[in-house]
């Protein structure tokens, strides 16, 4: 599994390899399956202090350390570290790159294998099968078993990470003492699917996409992937956040000059797009956005979301952000209603924030206090 | 002015030609200037019943008749016609294709001229100068003068059309008895600019764009323009409207099949994109989105929006739609506050609708009654 697509540098990710592979929801079996992961803190002797962090669409396992490709800080260092809500002095934190991702877990960018597990000398590319949120969680479960952890103290994640948290609690209730789905929903809405489809159309429109076989000549559909990132990035911010950050400020000009990219918000977005393509694979983007679109937890339980949680002993902490229009509070409330209907133990908080969906990644003291308190209470309960 | 870019069929638009041309805000003079327009109803003897309709970004002058390219009904037939709020039995309605447009008015798709007005045998393309909302209104003023109308009974328009209405009232107050800016704003917000920039980036990324000289080989940047239309279309609808229209319904399948374009909302968006490119020019799209982004009426008056209307005798009807998140009610309220500060005669209504920005184009009885009543009252006052 060493064939990589240019222009990504080869990174020696920490991985667990499962030779038996896994059968996906779409019916295809892939073997072997690699799960790239990172851990922080120490597992205690009772193996009772492990928290699984689930990352979002464009996140990865580098939660709280320098990113090997970008050199930037980990994506959740605001909340993960010694003495922080996800306290590395107290908990053993695990984060795995999702199945279908591009940071070392089995996905379109890794070397394709045949049904017998033999490497085929080229990346999966568009031959990588469709995966679902449940498949991602299945791969994480193999990792957690491999690490010898019978029950997670908690599963925590925002956005697509929150979808995985819900799926964990529904599929492996005995393995999850506490669950914190943040800024998420139990299904992907028509508007969310529509924005994803714009991104996919932009990738497909790029002449360098070449039907997904861009790896053959060492090029990537950079412009299409960049446009996909630009539109997604707008949905991660609130209108207030964009206005506060940029308003109608002009770039290097006091008055309108009729030049291209004259507004600061334009150059910011273009920068977001162009840096993204240096760390993310287009086929992974297509695979993972599809997985999010497919997600509909109620549909997995005959249309009854409460049935997904009936009889659960897991305790839940649901959080939303008031200015998040991608995963609005109404969708968190729908989760809470279903949990209540299932007689689950649930607390819910809507954090007042004008930062939009991205708030879950940023300095939000009230959110940090609430999540930290929930996790500490759960740890106290199990004596971790 | 007969050179046209493939694949648009040649259409013999009704046009007024102004040999003297006009000097644009960016400092460039273009001559001659053609203004393509349509009229409905009859101008009365007193010339007091003329209403100018201003179209939105992708609209045109074919307001209330079969469109010559698409064969579909006019874009505002819900509200324009005999006995309708914009009553063709009572009013003389005028609509002009905006400067920079692609339906016969001078714009990137028309034949370029030199400063002396001599045709150069190729389209303007990206050499077409930057235009502003004020420039568009200036061209319309030439047309209205040409038609011998000293004062318009009203100027009416939604979205970018509403920006033109505001600019008309601010620039030619004596020529506007009544003004109805609908679902609009006095400036384009950072979020609006951001969405436009995504569309422009998609066009620029299309290999058939060829730096804007796509007309040279008879091709158009169809995929890029289609992506631009897709993302814009999402912003025209509310989340509720998308959910009601499509939800998570699957195309030709009862259960998830893991095929491409499996959700109805995806095929709908792709259809919107692919039909748009058959009637709209990419360079016009770039030109007009830029004009909207530049728009900031307060900035034209030293940052004081009220100063734009000080001393005006024009009566205003401002309308917004509750689920419009592209031009939210808060931006209409800002217009109303400025009009109040200028001691203008203004009525304001927020229409309860879950259809989003597009509501101004659709069957909205309360909106139609309110606008119809406002116009009839104005006509009564001037005896038209």
XYZ file of C-alpha atoms in Angstrom:
768
model
C 0.000 0.000 0.000
C 2.650 2.501 -0.964
C 1.389 3.985 -4.229
C 0.444 7.599 -3.678
C -0.973 10.191 -5.974
C 1.074 13.260 -6.752
C 1.355 15.976 -5.567
C 0.933 14.649 -2.039
C 4.217 13.882 -0.285
C 4.524 10.403 1.113
C 3.698 10.498 4.823
C 4.369 7.537 7.096
C 1.023 7.569 8.895
C 0.526 5.426 12.001
C -1.878 2.681 10.888
C -3.603 -0.494 11.978
C -4.001 -3.055 9.214
C -6.923 -5.465 9.186
C -6.151 -8.265 6.765
C -9.682 -9.666 6.880
C -11.002 -6.337 5.627
C -14.672 -5.416 5.874
C -17.897 -5.814 3.983
C -19.365 -2.401 3.179
C -23.041 -1.467 3.207
C -23.003 -1.292 -0.589
C -22.183 -5.021 -0.612
C -18.533 -4.795 -1.634
C -15.839 -6.329 0.558
C -12.479 -4.554 0.708
C -9.453 -6.289 2.171
C -7.179 -5.456 3.725
C -8.455 -2.323 5.459
C -5.993 0.177 6.887
C -7.071 2.617 9.584
C -4.680 5.507 10.129
C -4.960 7.013 13.595
C -3.338 9.095 16.291
C -3.667 8.913 20.064
C -3.017 11.460 22.797
C -2.699 10.844 26.547
C -2.403 7.400 28.170
C -4.872 4.577 28.435
C -5.415 3.805 32.139
C -5.070 0.312 33.594
C -8.844 -0.200 33.685
C -9.046 0.845 29.983
C -11.913 3.098 31.000
C -10.650 6.542 29.964
C -10.664 6.248 26.147
C -12.462 8.899 24.126
C -12.860 8.549 20.375
C -12.857 11.810 18.429
C -14.607 11.679 15.033
C -13.446 14.197 12.464
C -15.469 16.239 9.978
C -15.515 16.138 6.145
C -12.078 17.661 5.594
C -10.560 16.865 8.970
C -8.164 14.042 9.784
C -6.486 12.223 12.658
C -4.029 15.053 13.413
C -6.211 16.559 16.137
C -3.684 18.060 18.501
C -0.297 18.162 16.845
C 1.469 19.718 13.900
C -0.122 18.568 10.635
C 2.414 16.569 8.571
C 1.369 18.208 5.273
C 0.475 21.771 6.193
C 2.755 22.239 9.219
C -0.149 23.965 10.953
C -1.534 23.231 14.433
C -3.987 20.363 14.903
C -7.578 21.117 13.968
C -8.988 20.848 17.512
C -6.184 22.195 19.691
C -8.635 24.786 21.010
C -10.266 22.031 23.044
C -7.777 19.127 23.166
C -4.707 19.247 25.411
C -3.503 19.189 29.023
C -6.143 20.758 31.276
C -8.468 21.433 28.339
C -12.020 20.019 28.059
C -10.667 17.013 26.136
C -7.946 16.698 28.752
C -4.935 14.710 27.606
C -3.828 14.437 31.272
C -6.993 12.494 32.105
C -8.250 10.845 28.929
C -6.788 8.595 26.276
C -7.879 10.258 23.054
C -8.087 8.400 19.749
C -8.813 9.850 16.335
C -8.859 7.833 13.115
C -8.854 9.052 9.545
C -12.233 8.015 8.125
C -12.592 5.165 5.661
C -12.519 6.835 2.247
C -10.259 9.610 3.542
C -6.864 10.601 2.171
C -4.572 10.629 5.212
C -3.597 6.991 5.370
C -6.839 5.087 5.892
C -8.097 2.910 3.043
C -9.582 5.241 0.464
C -9.428 6.342 -3.183
C -5.850 7.582 -2.866
C -4.457 4.299 -1.489
C -3.360 1.325 -3.549
C -6.241 -0.743 -4.904
C -6.472 -4.409 -3.942
C -8.329 -7.248 -5.600
C -10.951 -9.295 -3.716
C -8.177 -11.597 -2.485
C -6.323 -8.633 -1.022
C -3.577 -8.523 -3.653
C -2.255 -5.038 -4.491
C -2.980 -3.947 -8.073
C -0.275 -1.346 -8.520
C -2.575 1.647 -8.908
C -4.766 3.734 -6.605
C -8.429 2.900 -6.043
C -9.488 6.226 -7.569
C -13.101 6.106 -8.672
C -13.090 2.318 -8.299
C -13.207 2.838 -4.568
C -16.644 1.632 -3.480
C -19.290 3.869 -1.944
C -18.946 4.113 1.792
C -21.435 5.270 4.413
C -21.158 6.843 7.831
C -21.926 3.377 9.232
C -18.993 1.935 7.277
C -16.699 4.629 8.698
C -17.866 3.734 12.193
C -17.367 0.021 11.470
C -13.723 0.676 10.602
C -13.306 2.719 13.791
C -14.825 -0.153 15.788
C -12.171 -2.500 14.416
C -9.505 -0.043 15.556
C -11.026 0.336 19.033
C -11.183 -3.470 19.404
C -7.619 -3.712 18.138
C -6.550 -1.265 20.865
C -8.175 -3.537 23.432
C -10.837 -1.098 24.580
C -14.143 -2.862 25.401
C -16.093 0.338 26.037
C -15.324 3.934 25.103
C -15.794 6.502 27.816
C -17.121 8.783 25.094
C -17.420 9.358 21.379
C -17.194 13.042 20.454
C -17.429 14.865 17.128
C -18.832 17.851 15.256
C -20.512 18.087 11.837
C -19.837 14.811 9.978
C -18.060 13.775 13.176
C -21.384 14.168 14.966
C -23.049 11.888 12.422
C -20.473 9.232 13.325
C -21.176 9.802 17.031
C -24.888 9.158 16.440
C -24.113 6.067 14.380
C -21.766 4.744 17.104
C -24.429 5.178 19.770
C -27.063 3.516 17.581
C -24.927 0.619 16.323
C -22.660 -0.170 19.290
C -24.582 1.129 22.317
C -22.766 -1.139 24.756
C -19.410 0.202 23.601
C -20.300 3.881 24.202
C -20.744 5.175 27.745
C -21.269 8.774 26.647
C -21.862 10.434 23.284
C -21.469 14.066 22.242
C -22.874 14.838 18.772
C -22.088 18.499 18.087
C -23.343 20.878 15.352
C -24.804 17.967 13.445
C -27.999 16.289 12.263
C -29.508 12.825 11.994
C -29.773 13.239 8.221
C -28.322 15.442 5.497
C -30.873 18.004 4.300
C -31.818 18.847 0.707
C -29.903 22.132 1.004
C -26.811 20.376 2.327
C -26.970 17.815 -0.498
C -27.385 20.671 -2.988
C -24.246 22.477 -1.812
C -22.290 19.217 -1.962
C -23.549 18.616 -5.488
C -22.191 22.014 -6.567
C -18.779 21.009 -5.261
C -18.910 17.673 -7.025
C -20.013 19.315 -10.274
C -17.044 21.690 -10.022
C -14.632 18.752 -9.599
C -16.232 16.855 -12.485
C -15.960 19.977 -14.666
C -12.205 20.244 -14.164
C -10.390 18.921 -17.267
C -7.688 17.549 -14.959
C -10.225 15.322 -13.240
C -10.139 12.968 -16.244
C -13.008 10.831 -15.054
C -11.246 10.376 -11.715
C -8.052 8.932 -13.258
C -6.069 12.129 -12.668
C -3.419 10.139 -10.795
C -2.352 8.578 -14.118
C -0.460 11.685 -15.188
C 0.397 13.043 -11.756
C -2.035 15.957 -11.947
C -4.972 16.834 -9.713
C -8.238 18.678 -10.500
C -7.030 21.601 -8.428
C -9.366 24.275 -9.771
C -12.491 22.161 -9.392
C -11.561 21.035 -5.886
C -10.728 24.627 -5.018
C -14.189 25.814 -6.129
C -15.755 22.984 -4.097
C -13.849 24.153 -1.035
C -14.827 27.790 -1.631
C -18.550 27.104 -1.703
C -18.328 24.750 1.277
C -16.356 27.328 3.213
C -19.137 29.896 2.810
C -21.570 27.449 4.395
C -19.252 26.998 7.389
C -19.457 30.689 8.276
C -22.397 32.804 9.302
C -23.269 35.932 7.391
C -22.350 37.878 10.528
C -18.936 36.204 10.687
C -18.233 37.040 7.035
C -19.378 40.610 7.551
C -17.306 41.043 10.704
C -14.230 39.492 9.109
C -14.447 41.274 5.753
C -17.579 43.328 5.226
C -17.098 45.113 1.910
C -13.456 45.966 2.627
C -11.332 46.373 -0.432
C -7.974 44.785 -0.925
C -5.163 47.356 -0.936
C -7.510 50.135 -2.022
C -9.542 52.774 -0.260
C -12.109 53.198 -3.025
C -13.496 50.978 -5.740
C -10.925 50.350 -8.454
C -12.805 47.912 -10.722
C -9.986 45.388 -10.477
C -10.482 41.637 -10.173
C -10.630 40.207 -6.641
C -11.060 43.693 -5.270
C -12.905 42.564 -2.143
C -11.002 40.983 0.740
C -13.574 38.232 1.061
C -12.745 37.125 -2.490
C -9.023 36.723 -1.942
C -9.707 34.993 1.381
C -11.938 32.431 -0.312
C -9.500 31.863 -3.155
C -6.754 31.322 -0.597
C -8.929 28.780 1.233
C -9.480 26.954 -2.036
C -5.883 26.934 -3.199
C -4.407 25.742 0.108
C -7.007 22.985 0.451
C -5.949 21.244 -2.758
C -2.453 20.755 -1.349
C -3.737 18.506 1.426
C -6.895 16.863 0.123
C -7.687 14.343 -2.576
C -10.545 15.031 -4.997
C -11.799 11.447 -5.134
C -11.833 11.375 -1.327
C -13.874 14.566 -1.381
C -16.399 12.941 -3.710
C -16.509 9.757 -1.592
C -16.950 11.506 1.749
C -19.504 14.101 0.592
C -21.539 11.170 -0.793
C -21.328 9.392 2.560
C -22.707 12.484 4.282
C -25.508 12.814 1.731
C -26.503 9.162 2.203
C -26.718 9.610 5.977
C -30.239 9.273 7.334
C -30.223 7.519 10.688
C -34.004 7.275 10.883
C -34.102 5.519 7.515
C -31.794 2.851 8.973
C -34.559 2.199 11.554
C -37.720 2.114 9.439
C -38.075 5.862 9.541
C -38.175 6.075 13.331
C -35.223 8.002 14.723
C -36.165 7.158 18.313
C -35.890 3.456 17.436
C -32.188 4.015 16.793
C -31.740 4.705 20.512
C -34.444 2.622 22.195
C -33.184 1.036 25.393
C -29.825 2.804 25.245
C -27.851 3.324 28.448
C -25.566 5.856 26.724
C -25.707 9.390 28.109
C -25.873 12.125 25.456
C -24.667 15.696 25.221
C -26.131 17.498 22.173
C -24.827 20.954 21.270
C -25.694 23.394 18.501
C -24.649 26.953 17.671
C -27.234 29.671 17.178
C -25.798 31.071 13.909
C -25.064 27.661 12.311
C -27.241 27.578 9.186
C -25.653 24.415 7.744
C -26.666 22.270 10.743
C -29.180 24.552 12.445
C -30.386 24.150 16.015
C -33.692 22.744 14.738
C -31.838 19.628 13.577
C -30.194 19.173 16.978
C -33.602 19.571 18.581
C -34.907 16.771 16.371
C -32.136 14.522 17.729
C -33.013 15.520 21.284
C -36.697 14.814 20.687
C -35.869 11.331 19.416
C -33.591 10.695 22.400
C -36.331 11.844 24.754
C -38.807 9.578 22.993
C -36.343 6.735 23.530
C -36.137 7.667 27.249
C -32.412 8.317 26.860
C -30.308 10.389 29.245
C -29.708 13.595 27.277
C -28.632 17.163 27.899
C -28.864 19.802 25.192
C -27.351 23.233 24.848
C -27.619 25.816 22.099
C -24.537 28.009 22.294
C -25.102 31.674 21.450
C -22.464 32.393 18.796
C -22.302 34.441 15.637
C -19.493 32.342 14.117
C -21.676 29.896 12.218
C -20.993 26.185 11.771
C -17.248 26.644 12.292
C -17.939 27.671 15.909
C -17.418 24.089 17.089
C -13.751 24.377 16.028
C -13.138 27.793 17.561
C -12.729 29.419 20.960
C -16.218 29.178 22.408
C -15.783 29.214 26.204
C -19.395 28.335 27.014
C -19.273 25.330 24.679
C -15.933 24.235 26.102
C -17.192 24.477 29.684
C -20.349 22.526 28.867
C -18.583 19.733 26.948
C -15.753 19.576 29.499
C -18.249 19.297 32.360
C -20.197 16.558 30.588
C -17.071 14.485 29.941
C -15.704 14.988 33.470
C -19.059 13.897 34.914
C -19.034 10.780 32.759
C -15.440 10.007 33.778
C -16.319 10.478 37.455
C -19.201 8.064 37.049
C -17.035 5.288 35.623
C -14.152 6.110 37.968
C -11.826 7.060 35.120
C -23.524 45.138 -34.306
C -24.333 41.738 -35.765
C -21.502 39.539 -34.551
C -22.848 37.012 -32.119
C -21.179 34.306 -30.103
C -22.149 30.700 -30.715
C -24.188 28.847 -29.621
C -26.742 31.610 -29.252
C -29.134 31.931 -32.166
C -29.331 35.357 -33.720
C -32.372 37.142 -32.333
C -33.648 40.399 -33.805
C -34.167 42.218 -30.525
C -36.092 45.517 -30.478
C -33.438 48.124 -29.694
C -32.824 51.822 -29.331
C -29.411 52.954 -30.550
C -27.649 55.929 -28.996
C -24.834 57.007 -31.277
C -23.344 59.380 -28.706
C -22.874 56.466 -26.315
C -22.191 56.989 -22.657
C -19.324 57.565 -20.276
C -19.245 54.819 -17.647
C -18.380 55.250 -13.979
C -15.062 53.465 -14.578
C -14.090 56.332 -16.900
C -14.447 54.507 -20.229
C -16.771 55.857 -22.904
C -18.587 53.334 -25.098
C -20.301 54.442 -28.295
C -22.720 53.677 -29.695
C -24.841 52.189 -26.919
C -27.720 49.883 -27.785
C -30.557 49.336 -25.336
C -32.762 46.332 -26.132
C -36.219 46.621 -24.646
C -39.808 45.488 -24.726
C -43.003 47.367 -23.892
C -46.467 46.165 -22.879
C -49.703 48.173 -22.806
C -50.130 51.692 -24.257
C -48.644 54.997 -23.247
C -51.519 57.379 -22.466
C -51.799 60.845 -24.003
C -50.485 62.549 -20.856
C -47.479 60.143 -20.870
C -48.165 59.601 -17.192
C -48.749 55.846 -17.008
C -45.276 54.488 -17.781
C -43.734 51.978 -15.398
C -40.169 50.793 -15.827
C -39.496 47.216 -14.776
C -35.873 46.443 -13.868
C -34.781 42.832 -14.231
C -32.577 40.712 -11.988
C -29.133 39.185 -12.643
C -30.238 36.552 -15.119
C -33.473 38.176 -16.262
C -34.067 40.119 -19.445
C -36.583 42.319 -21.222
C -38.976 39.466 -22.077
C -41.149 40.080 -19.032
C -44.574 39.000 -20.214
C -44.229 37.103 -23.482
C -42.685 33.942 -24.835
C -38.917 34.048 -24.487
C -37.260 34.027 -27.945
C -34.519 31.594 -26.878
C -36.175 29.271 -24.397
C -39.744 29.407 -25.697
C -40.902 29.629 -22.094
C -43.306 32.173 -20.572
C -42.004 35.619 -19.592
C -40.264 35.757 -16.219
C -42.866 37.954 -14.479
C -46.138 36.817 -16.029
C -47.354 35.999 -12.519
C -47.736 39.730 -11.914
C -47.719 41.426 -15.353
C -50.757 41.291 -17.632
C -54.346 42.473 -18.101
C -55.965 42.979 -14.712
C -52.840 41.894 -12.865
C -50.973 44.114 -10.365
C -48.727 45.391 -13.171
C -51.841 45.908 -15.271
C -51.169 46.102 -18.998
C -54.683 47.540 -19.475
C -53.767 50.550 -17.337
C -50.001 51.011 -17.492
C -47.393 51.292 -20.192
C -44.717 48.874 -19.062
C -41.116 49.087 -20.242
C -38.301 46.662 -19.558
C -34.785 47.007 -20.933
C -32.023 44.454 -21.009
C -29.318 45.811 -18.692
C -26.095 47.278 -20.006
C -23.623 44.386 -19.937
C -26.393 41.879 -20.541
C -26.643 39.342 -23.345
C -30.081 39.880 -24.832
C -29.369 42.711 -27.249
C -28.144 45.588 -25.113
C -24.512 46.612 -25.418
C -22.476 44.044 -23.535
C -19.659 41.492 -23.810
C -21.502 39.414 -26.402
C -22.121 42.330 -28.811
C -19.684 43.611 -31.401
C -16.873 45.706 -29.968
C -16.467 49.296 -31.152
C -13.472 51.604 -31.005
C -13.642 54.975 -29.207
C -14.899 56.550 -32.453
C -17.755 54.060 -32.595
C -16.336 51.954 -35.431
C -17.144 48.226 -35.257
C -14.076 46.018 -34.777
C -15.420 42.731 -36.113
C -15.283 40.796 -32.857
C -17.286 40.735 -29.636
C -16.323 42.867 -26.654
C -15.707 39.766 -24.553
C -13.519 40.549 -21.580
C -12.613 43.912 -23.126
C -16.065 45.093 -22.174
C -15.511 47.701 -19.463
C -16.737 47.332 -15.901
C -20.260 48.603 -15.467
C -22.137 49.549 -12.324
C -25.769 49.572 -11.313
C -25.654 53.353 -11.880
C -24.389 52.791 -15.430
C -27.261 50.380 -16.078
C -29.704 52.984 -14.833
C -28.025 55.640 -16.980
C -28.658 53.551 -20.090
C -32.286 53.050 -19.058
C -32.648 56.822 -18.590
C -31.528 57.366 -22.182
C -34.204 54.913 -23.299
C -36.923 56.569 -21.195
C -35.968 59.991 -22.608
C -35.947 58.489 -26.098
C -39.502 57.234 -25.531
C -40.522 60.787 -24.618
C -41.443 60.070 -21.023
C -40.533 62.952 -18.723
C -41.490 61.180 -15.518
C -42.077 57.507 -14.808
C -45.163 56.655 -12.827
C -43.045 54.003 -11.139
C -39.835 52.018 -11.258
C -40.272 48.460 -10.045
C -37.840 45.575 -9.615
C -36.677 42.723 -7.415
C -33.192 41.611 -6.399
C -30.688 43.350 -8.726
C -33.769 45.017 -10.202
C -34.408 46.518 -6.767
C -30.869 47.898 -6.692
C -31.657 49.679 -9.964
C -34.892 51.026 -8.473
C -32.960 52.508 -5.544
C -30.381 53.980 -7.915
C -33.139 55.505 -10.111
C -34.776 57.140 -7.088
C -31.421 58.463 -5.833
C -30.083 59.678 -9.192
C -33.199 60.867 -11.043
C -35.670 61.679 -8.245
C -37.693 64.067 -10.432
C -38.204 61.341 -13.021
C -39.625 58.798 -10.566
C -43.041 59.355 -9.008
C -43.076 56.022 -7.195
C -40.432 53.383 -6.532
C -40.809 49.741 -5.507
C -37.523 48.059 -4.515
C -38.354 44.425 -3.758
C -36.296 41.681 -2.087
C -33.180 43.788 -2.360
C -30.544 45.716 -0.454
C -28.691 49.028 -0.626
C -25.381 47.152 -0.848
C -24.150 43.667 -1.646
C -23.093 41.829 1.519
C -19.857 39.886 2.096
C -21.804 36.622 1.861
C -23.423 37.666 -1.416
C -20.045 38.656 -2.853
C -18.618 35.326 -1.673
C -21.275 33.296 -3.501
C -20.699 35.352 -6.671
C -16.976 34.750 -6.402
C -17.553 30.996 -6.318
C -19.509 31.279 -9.570
C -16.808 33.397 -11.187
C -14.095 30.981 -10.038
C -16.070 28.118 -11.620
C -16.267 29.992 -14.949
C -12.582 30.887 -14.828
C -11.735 27.232 -14.101
C -13.492 25.999 -17.233
C -10.899 25.189 -19.936
C -13.379 26.450 -22.550
C -13.362 29.897 -20.955
C -9.960 30.567 -22.554
C -9.397 33.809 -20.714
C -12.781 35.039 -21.915
C -11.996 34.571 -25.639
C -14.194 31.474 -25.942
C -16.075 33.090 -28.822
C -12.968 32.632 -30.986
C -13.636 28.944 -31.497
C -17.386 28.978 -31.108
C -17.360 27.235 -27.739
C -18.692 28.416 -24.381
C -17.535 27.597 -20.830
C -20.711 25.606 -20.275
C -19.613 23.547 -17.294
C -18.254 26.506 -15.365
C -21.299 28.643 -16.078
C -23.506 25.719 -15.116
C -21.782 25.364 -11.738
C -22.161 29.130 -11.215
C -25.873 28.817 -11.891
C -26.209 25.827 -9.565
C -24.709 27.577 -6.571
C -26.671 30.762 -7.265
C -29.866 28.774 -7.592
C -29.428 27.335 -4.084
C -29.259 30.878 -2.715
C -32.528 31.762 -4.465
C -34.445 29.102 -2.542
C -35.081 28.728 1.149
C -34.095 25.561 2.950
C -37.807 24.952 3.498
C -38.525 25.310 -0.226
C -35.784 22.825 -1.125
C -37.015 20.412 1.524
C -40.634 20.717 0.384
C -39.710 20.336 -3.286
C -37.243 17.477 -2.897
C -36.425 16.516 0.684
C -34.226 13.458 0.455
C -36.335 11.860 -2.291
C -34.426 9.512 -4.525
C -34.573 9.540 -8.273
C -36.325 6.483 -9.664
C -35.516 4.406 -6.602
C -37.247 3.577 -3.359
C -34.096 2.873 -1.380
C -30.522 4.089 -1.550
C -28.744 2.614 -4.572
C -25.339 4.317 -4.327
C -25.651 5.620 -7.893
C -24.544 9.066 -8.992
C -27.161 11.826 -8.840
C -29.350 9.628 -6.724
C -31.168 12.520 -5.048
C -33.839 14.470 -6.925
C -32.379 17.770 -5.754
C -29.143 16.922 -7.573
C -30.707 16.263 -10.953
C -32.859 19.373 -10.520
C -29.799 21.542 -9.914
C -27.893 19.998 -12.800
C -30.867 20.665 -15.051
C -30.970 24.293 -13.881
C -27.313 24.619 -14.728
C -27.429 22.963 -18.135
C -30.464 24.896 -19.407
C -29.030 28.215 -18.207
C -25.968 27.967 -20.439
C -28.187 27.856 -23.521
C -29.510 31.333 -22.859
C -26.809 33.209 -20.983
C -23.338 34.451 -21.821
C -20.484 33.753 -19.398
C -18.801 37.132 -19.845
C -22.140 38.834 -19.185
C -22.475 36.774 -16.024
C -19.051 37.978 -14.888
C -19.863 41.588 -15.789
C -23.251 41.679 -14.077
C -22.232 39.837 -10.897
C -19.394 42.370 -10.588
C -21.860 45.241 -10.961
C -23.943 43.814 -8.126
C -20.880 43.349 -5.917
C -19.788 46.955 -6.524
C -23.220 48.267 -5.500
C -23.162 50.270 -2.285
C -25.588 53.174 -2.483
C -24.463 54.692 0.815
C -20.855 54.778 -0.413
C -22.043 56.893 -3.360
C -23.231 59.439 -0.760
C -20.285 59.630 1.674
C -21.477 56.612 3.597
C -24.875 58.101 4.434
C -27.692 56.103 2.852
C -30.297 58.664 3.940
C -28.404 61.314 1.957
C -29.216 59.361 -1.205
C -32.894 60.215 -0.695
C -32.809 63.577 1.124
C -35.560 65.877 -0.119
C -37.093 63.234 -2.371
C -40.751 63.504 -3.379
C -40.792 59.911 -4.615
C -43.104 57.556 -2.748
C -41.595 54.181 -1.865
C -42.938 50.678 -1.464
C -40.336 48.348 0.098
C -41.084 44.621 0.259
C -39.135 41.660 1.596
C -39.894 37.955 2.053
C -39.506 36.295 5.433
C -37.515 33.250 4.206
C -35.231 35.189 1.815
C -31.723 34.639 3.199
C -29.938 36.180 0.192
C -31.573 39.595 0.671
C -32.992 39.219 4.165
C -35.651 41.477 5.661
C -32.991 43.183 7.782
C -31.546 44.718 4.596
C -34.958 46.034 3.522
C -35.395 47.482 7.004
C -32.082 49.323 6.584
C -33.471 50.893 3.396
C -36.677 51.852 5.214
C -34.709 53.399 8.092
C -32.728 55.526 5.647
C -35.906 56.594 3.842
C -37.487 57.510 7.180
C -34.372 59.483 8.120
C -34.734 61.313 4.793
C -38.403 62.052 5.644
C -39.489 60.123 2.548
C -42.951 58.703 1.969
C -42.437 54.959 2.482
C -44.499 51.885 3.158
C -42.878 48.576 4.023
C -44.175 45.044 4.088
C -42.485 41.773 4.959
C -44.380 39.009 3.184
C -44.629 35.727 5.117
C -43.375 33.143 2.638
C -41.278 29.997 2.836
C -40.162 30.213 -0.806
C -36.959 32.182 -0.235
C -35.583 34.893 -2.511
C -37.422 33.508 -5.548
C -40.747 34.397 -3.904
C -40.790 37.752 -5.702
C -41.141 35.872 -9.007
C -43.830 33.449 -7.834
C -47.495 33.390 -6.917
C -47.573 35.349 -3.687
C -51.086 36.796 -3.390
C -50.343 39.063 -0.426
C -47.343 40.542 -2.211
C -49.327 41.005 -5.428
C -52.191 42.732 -3.596
C -49.795 45.053 -1.768
C -47.773 46.023 -4.849
C -50.912 46.331 -7.009
C -52.535 48.590 -4.428
C -49.438 50.768 -4.150
C -49.212 51.238 -7.927
C -52.947 51.885 -8.327
C -52.772 54.493 -5.583
C -49.866 56.221 -7.296
C -51.702 56.145 -10.634
C -54.819 57.584 -9.030
C -52.729 60.378 -7.564
C -51.278 61.422 -10.918
C -54.569 60.791 -12.730
C -53.115 58.032 -14.896
